């Protein structure tokens, strides 16, 4: 008997009957592009990004809780050469995408208690002492996994706009191109930065206040598509309104962040390495594919790889992602 452990890009390519291909793996921890030639994975052209399922999950959690400063590597802890540790996340409560600040609906839905996973709703958890419960929340990897499960269910729910719908002209999730705009604003961009001292009205990149009445009128025109997708209910009963605020509308466009060249203003990249390396680790998918192909010097091979792109991974299951990636590659 014998066993052979093959790299996952090789198995993905063989599953589609291709010996030469460019495998784009969009997974939980990040995205990786690997060239495969005659069944062999090439080190040259293998590039990776931290944008993946966990990254999207943490951004969604940040928006719901109103906590900014999400690190590019999802808040990981780094061991420095001098023996100290630093984290990539600086948590600070600032978020102004949930309305005009005049009523309770302007506060992030999970602003007070945060995301509550299902196991904490069990009757037996009420018998647990508060100190042990807090320790469980802060130090348990199971608690983090349970929260991620709740976030995964939300970002794969039916309220999330298909990417092929998002790529059309006009309005996207209630907000679209305005007069003088060349491109649509990326989700969660234009508000929620450090300069914002509270929860106020949504602001775009030109510092113009978003007209919520105009957005509401446009949503009524899209009733057929939005019916039944205007709210999402978390396991603890918290209702998230997805149509009456910039933040709610942008939650419906969450998968677009995999392709966005502009990161949300509350996303921070790690500062313990050089800035150029951080920027490379946060490349959007279309630039990641372009970076991989640009390292292949053989023109004929590069052409063959570009015509045999395989998309795989759990975070690649968003509807329309393959077509959206194809369209974005045409713009690079």
Tab-separated table of C-alpha atoms in Angstrom:
chain	number	residue	atom	x	y	z
A	1	UNK	CA	0.000	0.000	0.000
A	2	UNK	CA	1.100	3.577	-0.657
A	3	UNK	CA	-0.233	7.093	-0.236
A	4	UNK	CA	0.431	10.304	-2.111
A	5	UNK	CA	-0.482	13.668	-0.619
A	6	UNK	CA	-1.242	16.095	-3.436
A	7	UNK	CA	-1.530	19.903	-3.124
A	8	UNK	CA	-5.107	21.160	-3.194
A	9	UNK	CA	-4.584	23.304	-6.359
A	10	UNK	CA	-3.499	20.158	-8.208
A	11	UNK	CA	-6.581	18.245	-7.059
A	12	UNK	CA	-8.871	21.136	-7.987
A	13	UNK	CA	-7.391	21.302	-11.472
A	14	UNK	CA	-7.575	17.534	-12.010
A	15	UNK	CA	-11.197	17.550	-10.827
A	16	UNK	CA	-12.002	19.759	-13.822
A	17	UNK	CA	-9.903	17.627	-16.158
A	18	UNK	CA	-7.165	20.242	-16.616
A	19	UNK	CA	-3.427	19.553	-16.396
A	20	UNK	CA	-2.540	23.202	-17.010
A	21	UNK	CA	-4.605	25.876	-15.303
A	22	UNK	CA	-4.586	28.857	-12.984
A	23	UNK	CA	-6.295	27.876	-9.726
A	24	UNK	CA	-7.922	30.700	-7.749
A	25	UNK	CA	-8.668	29.345	-4.263
A	26	UNK	CA	-10.879	31.718	-2.221
A	27	UNK	CA	-10.962	30.068	1.181
A	28	UNK	CA	-11.612	30.815	4.831
A	29	UNK	CA	-8.221	32.271	5.764
A	30	UNK	CA	-7.571	34.089	2.481
A	31	UNK	CA	-7.193	33.784	-1.270
A	32	UNK	CA	-4.393	32.083	-3.195
A	33	UNK	CA	-3.626	31.945	-6.929
A	34	UNK	CA	-1.469	29.007	-8.072
A	35	UNK	CA	-0.313	28.256	-11.646
A	36	UNK	CA	-0.406	24.552	-12.544
A	37	UNK	CA	1.601	23.364	-15.567
A	38	UNK	CA	1.436	19.735	-16.757
A	39	UNK	CA	0.170	18.693	-13.335
A	40	UNK	CA	2.880	20.480	-11.347
A	41	UNK	CA	2.324	23.515	-9.101
A	42	UNK	CA	4.696	26.394	-9.854
A	43	UNK	CA	6.252	28.397	-7.051
A	44	UNK	CA	6.719	31.238	-9.502
A	45	UNK	CA	3.395	32.980	-9.843
A	46	UNK	CA	1.964	31.629	-6.589
A	47	UNK	CA	0.570	34.652	-4.751
A	48	UNK	CA	-1.842	35.049	-1.844
A	49	UNK	CA	-4.084	37.632	-0.213
A	50	UNK	CA	-5.673	37.878	3.214
A	51	UNK	CA	-9.086	38.585	1.720
A	52	UNK	CA	-11.227	35.532	2.342
A	53	UNK	CA	-14.257	34.215	4.189
A	54	UNK	CA	-12.972	35.026	7.675
A	55	UNK	CA	-12.016	38.545	6.599
A	56	UNK	CA	-15.533	39.180	5.260
A	57	UNK	CA	-17.003	37.673	8.418
A	58	UNK	CA	-14.999	40.020	10.649
A	59	UNK	CA	-15.980	43.052	8.587
A	60	UNK	CA	-19.653	42.106	8.865
A	61	UNK	CA	-19.260	41.639	12.627
A	62	UNK	CA	-17.528	45.014	12.880
A	63	UNK	CA	-20.397	46.748	11.092
A	64	UNK	CA	-23.062	45.098	13.253
A	65	UNK	CA	-21.251	45.969	16.490
A	66	UNK	CA	-20.063	49.414	15.419
A	67	UNK	CA	-16.430	48.615	16.230
A	68	UNK	CA	-13.776	49.834	13.801
A	69	UNK	CA	-10.128	48.972	13.313
A	70	UNK	CA	-10.469	45.459	11.884
A	71	UNK	CA	-7.017	44.250	10.913
A	72	UNK	CA	-6.181	42.975	7.459
A	73	UNK	CA	-5.182	39.671	9.026
A	74	UNK	CA	-8.358	39.553	11.097
A	75	UNK	CA	-6.740	40.816	14.264
A	76	UNK	CA	-4.060	38.210	14.626
A	77	UNK	CA	-1.361	38.362	17.295
A	78	UNK	CA	2.236	38.758	16.080
A	79	UNK	CA	5.422	37.786	17.920
A	80	UNK	CA	8.059	40.457	17.457
A	81	UNK	CA	11.812	39.926	17.345
A	82	UNK	CA	12.273	41.668	20.696
A	83	UNK	CA	9.978	39.187	22.448
A	84	UNK	CA	6.909	41.437	22.583
A	85	UNK	CA	3.604	40.853	20.840
A	86	UNK	CA	1.429	43.228	18.855
A	87	UNK	CA	-2.021	42.871	17.381
A	88	UNK	CA	-3.256	44.152	14.052
A	89	UNK	CA	-6.594	45.279	15.448
A	90	UNK	CA	-7.277	48.457	17.387
A	91	UNK	CA	-10.899	48.337	18.504
A	92	UNK	CA	-12.618	51.698	18.673
A	93	UNK	CA	-16.338	52.396	18.573
A	94	UNK	CA	-17.082	54.693	15.667
A	95	UNK	CA	-19.649	54.071	12.999
A	96	UNK	CA	-21.984	56.480	11.245
A	97	UNK	CA	-23.558	54.251	8.606
A	98	UNK	CA	-26.721	53.314	10.494
A	99	UNK	CA	-28.781	56.491	10.034
A	100	UNK	CA	-28.954	60.105	11.115
A	101	UNK	CA	-28.316	59.589	14.845
A	102	UNK	CA	-31.788	60.832	15.872
A	103	UNK	CA	-33.323	57.544	17.020
A	104	UNK	CA	-32.469	54.060	18.265
A	105	UNK	CA	-32.354	52.710	14.711
A	106	UNK	CA	-29.255	54.845	14.166
A	107	UNK	CA	-27.292	52.641	16.550
A	108	UNK	CA	-25.611	49.483	15.222
A	109	UNK	CA	-27.923	46.506	15.927
A	110	UNK	CA	-25.384	44.701	18.153
A	111	UNK	CA	-23.820	47.820	19.659
A	112	UNK	CA	-24.527	46.908	23.290
A	113	UNK	CA	-24.052	43.144	23.690
A	114	UNK	CA	-22.194	42.254	20.501
A	115	UNK	CA	-22.874	39.144	18.443
A	116	UNK	CA	-24.428	36.424	20.620
A	117	UNK	CA	-23.770	32.851	19.388
A	118	UNK	CA	-26.356	30.103	19.750
A	119	UNK	CA	-24.703	28.201	22.586
A	120	UNK	CA	-25.056	31.229	24.902
A	121	UNK	CA	-28.819	31.130	24.354
A	122	UNK	CA	-29.040	27.647	25.878
A	123	UNK	CA	-30.780	27.466	29.243
A	124	UNK	CA	-27.812	25.759	30.933
A	125	UNK	CA	-25.548	28.751	30.201
A	126	UNK	CA	-27.553	30.880	32.640
A	127	UNK	CA	-26.195	28.736	35.502
A	128	UNK	CA	-22.583	29.540	34.606
A	129	UNK	CA	-20.905	32.164	36.877
A	130	UNK	CA	-20.323	35.526	35.211
A	131	UNK	CA	-16.536	35.386	35.627
A	132	UNK	CA	-16.320	31.995	33.893
A	133	UNK	CA	-18.685	33.216	31.192
A	134	UNK	CA	-16.506	36.263	30.484
A	135	UNK	CA	-13.381	34.088	30.406
A	136	UNK	CA	-15.136	31.781	27.941
A	137	UNK	CA	-15.962	34.725	25.662
A	138	UNK	CA	-12.463	36.215	25.749
A	139	UNK	CA	-10.219	33.140	25.601
A	140	UNK	CA	-12.215	30.314	24.065
A	141	UNK	CA	-11.569	29.407	20.429
A	142	UNK	CA	-14.972	27.677	20.506
A	143	UNK	CA	-16.623	31.054	21.194
A	144	UNK	CA	-14.869	32.602	18.191
A	145	UNK	CA	-15.900	29.683	16.021
A	146	UNK	CA	-19.525	29.969	17.180
A	147	UNK	CA	-19.599	33.680	16.319
A	148	UNK	CA	-18.084	32.976	12.911
A	149	UNK	CA	-20.803	30.382	12.289
A	150	UNK	CA	-23.474	33.027	12.921
A	151	UNK	CA	-21.685	35.481	10.616
A	152	UNK	CA	-21.268	32.831	7.909
A	153	UNK	CA	-24.993	32.095	7.964
A	154	UNK	CA	-25.763	35.779	7.599
A	155	UNK	CA	-23.397	36.532	4.720
A	156	UNK	CA	-24.659	33.501	2.771
A	157	UNK	CA	-28.317	34.387	3.299
A	158	UNK	CA	-30.684	35.418	0.490
A	159	UNK	CA	-30.472	39.144	1.289
A	160	UNK	CA	-26.937	39.308	-0.152
A	161	UNK	CA	-27.032	40.672	-3.700
A	162	UNK	CA	-25.746	38.371	-6.449
A	163	UNK	CA	-22.573	39.799	-7.940
A	164	UNK	CA	-23.981	39.715	-11.455
A	165	UNK	CA	-26.785	42.003	-10.219
A	166	UNK	CA	-24.263	44.267	-8.516
A	167	UNK	CA	-22.228	44.639	-11.718
A	168	UNK	CA	-25.120	46.181	-13.661
A	169	UNK	CA	-25.457	49.906	-14.158
A	170	UNK	CA	-27.839	51.903	-12.004
A	171	UNK	CA	-28.494	51.329	-8.347
A	172	UNK	CA	-26.815	48.632	-6.294
A	173	UNK	CA	-28.504	47.594	-3.062
A	174	UNK	CA	-30.277	50.950	-2.876
A	175	UNK	CA	-27.286	53.103	-3.785
A	176	UNK	CA	-25.930	53.646	-7.263
A	177	UNK	CA	-24.085	56.024	-9.519
A	178	UNK	CA	-24.786	59.697	-8.963
A	179	UNK	CA	-24.238	62.677	-11.215
A	180	UNK	CA	-20.524	63.250	-11.623
A	181	UNK	CA	-19.550	59.824	-10.300
A	182	UNK	CA	-17.263	57.723	-12.488
A	183	UNK	CA	-17.512	54.548	-10.418
A	184	UNK	CA	-19.720	53.228	-7.678
A	185	UNK	CA	-18.430	53.626	-4.143
A	186	UNK	CA	-17.104	50.417	-2.618
A	187	UNK	CA	-19.121	48.993	0.303
A	188	UNK	CA	-18.485	50.715	3.656
A	189	UNK	CA	-16.328	53.425	2.052
A	190	UNK	CA	-16.815	57.129	2.622
A	191	UNK	CA	-17.916	56.862	6.233
A	192	UNK	CA	-16.916	55.194	9.489
A	193	UNK	CA	-13.367	56.563	9.641
A	194	UNK	CA	-11.379	57.793	12.618
A	195	UNK	CA	-12.441	61.367	11.941
A	196	UNK	CA	-16.049	60.408	12.716
A	197	UNK	CA	-16.781	61.083	16.389
A	198	UNK	CA	-20.167	59.423	16.568
A	199	UNK	CA	-22.988	57.688	14.818
A	200	UNK	CA	-24.391	60.164	12.322
A	201	UNK	CA	-25.558	60.446	8.771
A	202	UNK	CA	-23.913	58.452	6.009
A	203	UNK	CA	-21.310	60.412	4.046
A	204	UNK	CA	-19.832	59.589	0.667
A	205	UNK	CA	-16.293	60.228	-0.593
A	206	UNK	CA	-17.163	63.789	-1.615
A	207	UNK	CA	-18.483	64.548	1.901
A	208	UNK	CA	-22.027	64.907	0.603
A	209	UNK	CA	-24.774	63.707	2.937
A	210	UNK	CA	-26.570	60.659	1.584
A	211	UNK	CA	-30.188	61.444	0.827
A	212	UNK	CA	-31.988	58.649	2.657
A	213	UNK	CA	-35.403	59.663	1.244
A	214	UNK	CA	-34.036	59.383	-2.279
A	215	UNK	CA	-32.606	55.952	-1.461
A	216	UNK	CA	-35.965	54.850	-0.044
A	217	UNK	CA	-37.747	55.950	-3.201
A	218	UNK	CA	-35.300	53.992	-5.343
A	219	UNK	CA	-35.784	50.905	-3.179
A	220	UNK	CA	-39.520	51.005	-3.886
A	221	UNK	CA	-38.712	50.707	-7.577
A	222	UNK	CA	-36.858	47.441	-6.853
A	223	UNK	CA	-39.661	45.850	-4.814
A	224	UNK	CA	-39.656	42.656	-6.881
A	225	UNK	CA	-36.006	41.942	-6.086
A	226	UNK	CA	-35.976	43.216	-2.490
A	227	UNK	CA	-39.211	41.640	-1.257
A	228	UNK	CA	-38.511	39.461	1.778
A	229	UNK	CA	-34.852	40.535	1.921
A	230	UNK	CA	-35.130	43.821	3.759
A	231	UNK	CA	-34.412	42.359	7.216
A	232	UNK	CA	-32.258	39.676	8.777
A	233	UNK	CA	-32.877	38.185	12.230
A	234	UNK	CA	-29.888	36.991	14.263
A	235	UNK	CA	-30.199	33.890	16.517
A	236	UNK	CA	-30.821	36.028	19.621
A	237	UNK	CA	-33.740	37.798	17.904
A	238	UNK	CA	-31.866	40.993	16.979
A	239	UNK	CA	-33.343	42.449	13.787
A	240	UNK	CA	-30.983	43.965	11.231
A	241	UNK	CA	-32.657	46.390	8.834
A	242	UNK	CA	-30.946	46.213	5.459
A	243	UNK	CA	-32.737	48.986	3.563
A	244	UNK	CA	-32.953	52.115	5.721
A	245	UNK	CA	-29.254	52.928	6.146
A	246	UNK	CA	-25.984	52.965	4.229
A	247	UNK	CA	-24.525	50.269	6.469
A	248	UNK	CA	-27.502	47.956	5.958
A	249	UNK	CA	-27.426	48.420	2.194
A	250	UNK	CA	-23.683	47.804	2.079
A	251	UNK	CA	-24.086	44.565	4.050
A	252	UNK	CA	-26.032	43.279	1.055
A	253	UNK	CA	-22.998	44.035	-1.124
A	254	UNK	CA	-20.485	42.350	1.193
A	255	UNK	CA	-18.936	39.980	-1.446
A	256	UNK	CA	-17.879	42.997	-3.520
A	257	UNK	CA	-15.134	43.626	-0.951
A	258	UNK	CA	-13.215	40.696	-2.433
A	259	UNK	CA	-12.804	42.814	-5.575
A	260	UNK	CA	-12.761	46.328	-4.155
A	261	UNK	CA	-9.556	48.304	-4.691
A	262	UNK	CA	-10.566	50.599	-1.813
A	263	UNK	CA	-10.659	49.115	1.668
A	264	UNK	CA	-13.299	50.279	4.156
A	265	UNK	CA	-12.031	53.157	6.270
A	266	UNK	CA	-12.243	51.100	9.481
A	267	UNK	CA	-10.026	48.302	8.145
A	268	UNK	CA	-6.413	48.562	9.287
A	269	UNK	CA	-3.458	46.582	8.032
A	270	UNK	CA	-0.739	45.302	10.334
A	271	UNK	CA	2.069	47.768	11.128
A	272	UNK	CA	4.742	45.331	12.271
A	273	UNK	CA	6.003	44.764	8.707
A	274	UNK	CA	6.733	47.131	5.854
A	275	UNK	CA	3.821	48.898	4.158
A	276	UNK	CA	4.491	47.481	0.688
A	277	UNK	CA	4.185	43.922	1.967
A	278	UNK	CA	0.910	44.767	3.720
A	279	UNK	CA	-0.540	46.211	0.527
A	280	UNK	CA	0.433	43.078	-1.421
A	281	UNK	CA	-1.241	40.902	1.222
A	282	UNK	CA	-4.547	42.729	0.722
A	283	UNK	CA	-4.766	42.697	-3.082
A	284	UNK	CA	-8.265	42.274	-4.571
A	285	UNK	CA	-8.882	39.092	-6.542
A	286	UNK	CA	-8.504	40.566	-10.023
A	287	UNK	CA	-5.153	42.138	-9.135
A	288	UNK	CA	-4.045	38.927	-7.452
A	289	UNK	CA	-4.663	37.003	-10.692
A	290	UNK	CA	-2.896	39.729	-12.692
A	291	UNK	CA	0.083	39.627	-10.308
A	292	UNK	CA	0.335	35.842	-10.729
A	293	UNK	CA	0.181	35.951	-14.533
A	294	UNK	CA	2.694	38.805	-14.725
A	295	UNK	CA	5.289	36.572	-13.040
A	296	UNK	CA	4.959	33.971	-15.822
A	297	UNK	CA	7.523	35.062	-18.419
A	298	UNK	CA	6.584	32.553	-21.132
A	299	UNK	CA	4.007	34.367	-23.280
A	300	UNK	CA	2.400	31.202	-24.659
A	301	UNK	CA	2.113	29.660	-21.201
A	302	UNK	CA	0.674	32.870	-19.789
A	303	UNK	CA	-1.979	32.873	-22.527
A	304	UNK	CA	-2.881	29.241	-21.816
A	305	UNK	CA	-3.158	29.876	-18.090
A	306	UNK	CA	-5.339	32.957	-18.560
A	307	UNK	CA	-7.767	30.905	-20.662
A	308	UNK	CA	-7.982	28.117	-18.049
A	309	UNK	CA	-8.862	29.807	-14.751
A	310	UNK	CA	-10.460	27.581	-12.110
A	311	UNK	CA	-12.233	29.187	-9.141
A	312	UNK	CA	-12.584	27.086	-5.992
A	313	UNK	CA	-12.909	27.455	-2.211
A	314	UNK	CA	-15.796	28.053	0.181
A	315	UNK	CA	-15.843	31.841	-0.280
A	316	UNK	CA	-16.129	31.399	-4.059
A	317	UNK	CA	-19.735	30.198	-3.735
A	318	UNK	CA	-21.268	33.675	-3.765
A	319	UNK	CA	-23.690	33.776	-6.725
A	320	UNK	CA	-22.155	35.252	-9.861
A	321	UNK	CA	-18.613	35.458	-8.498
A	322	UNK	CA	-17.063	33.711	-11.519
A	323	UNK	CA	-18.709	36.060	-14.014
A	324	UNK	CA	-17.864	39.077	-11.886
A	325	UNK	CA	-14.204	38.007	-11.707
A	326	UNK	CA	-14.139	37.565	-15.474
A	327	UNK	CA	-15.518	41.059	-15.977
A	328	UNK	CA	-13.017	42.566	-13.516
A	329	UNK	CA	-10.096	40.803	-15.221
A	330	UNK	CA	-11.139	42.475	-18.462
A	331	UNK	CA	-10.663	45.852	-16.783
A	332	UNK	CA	-7.164	45.163	-15.421
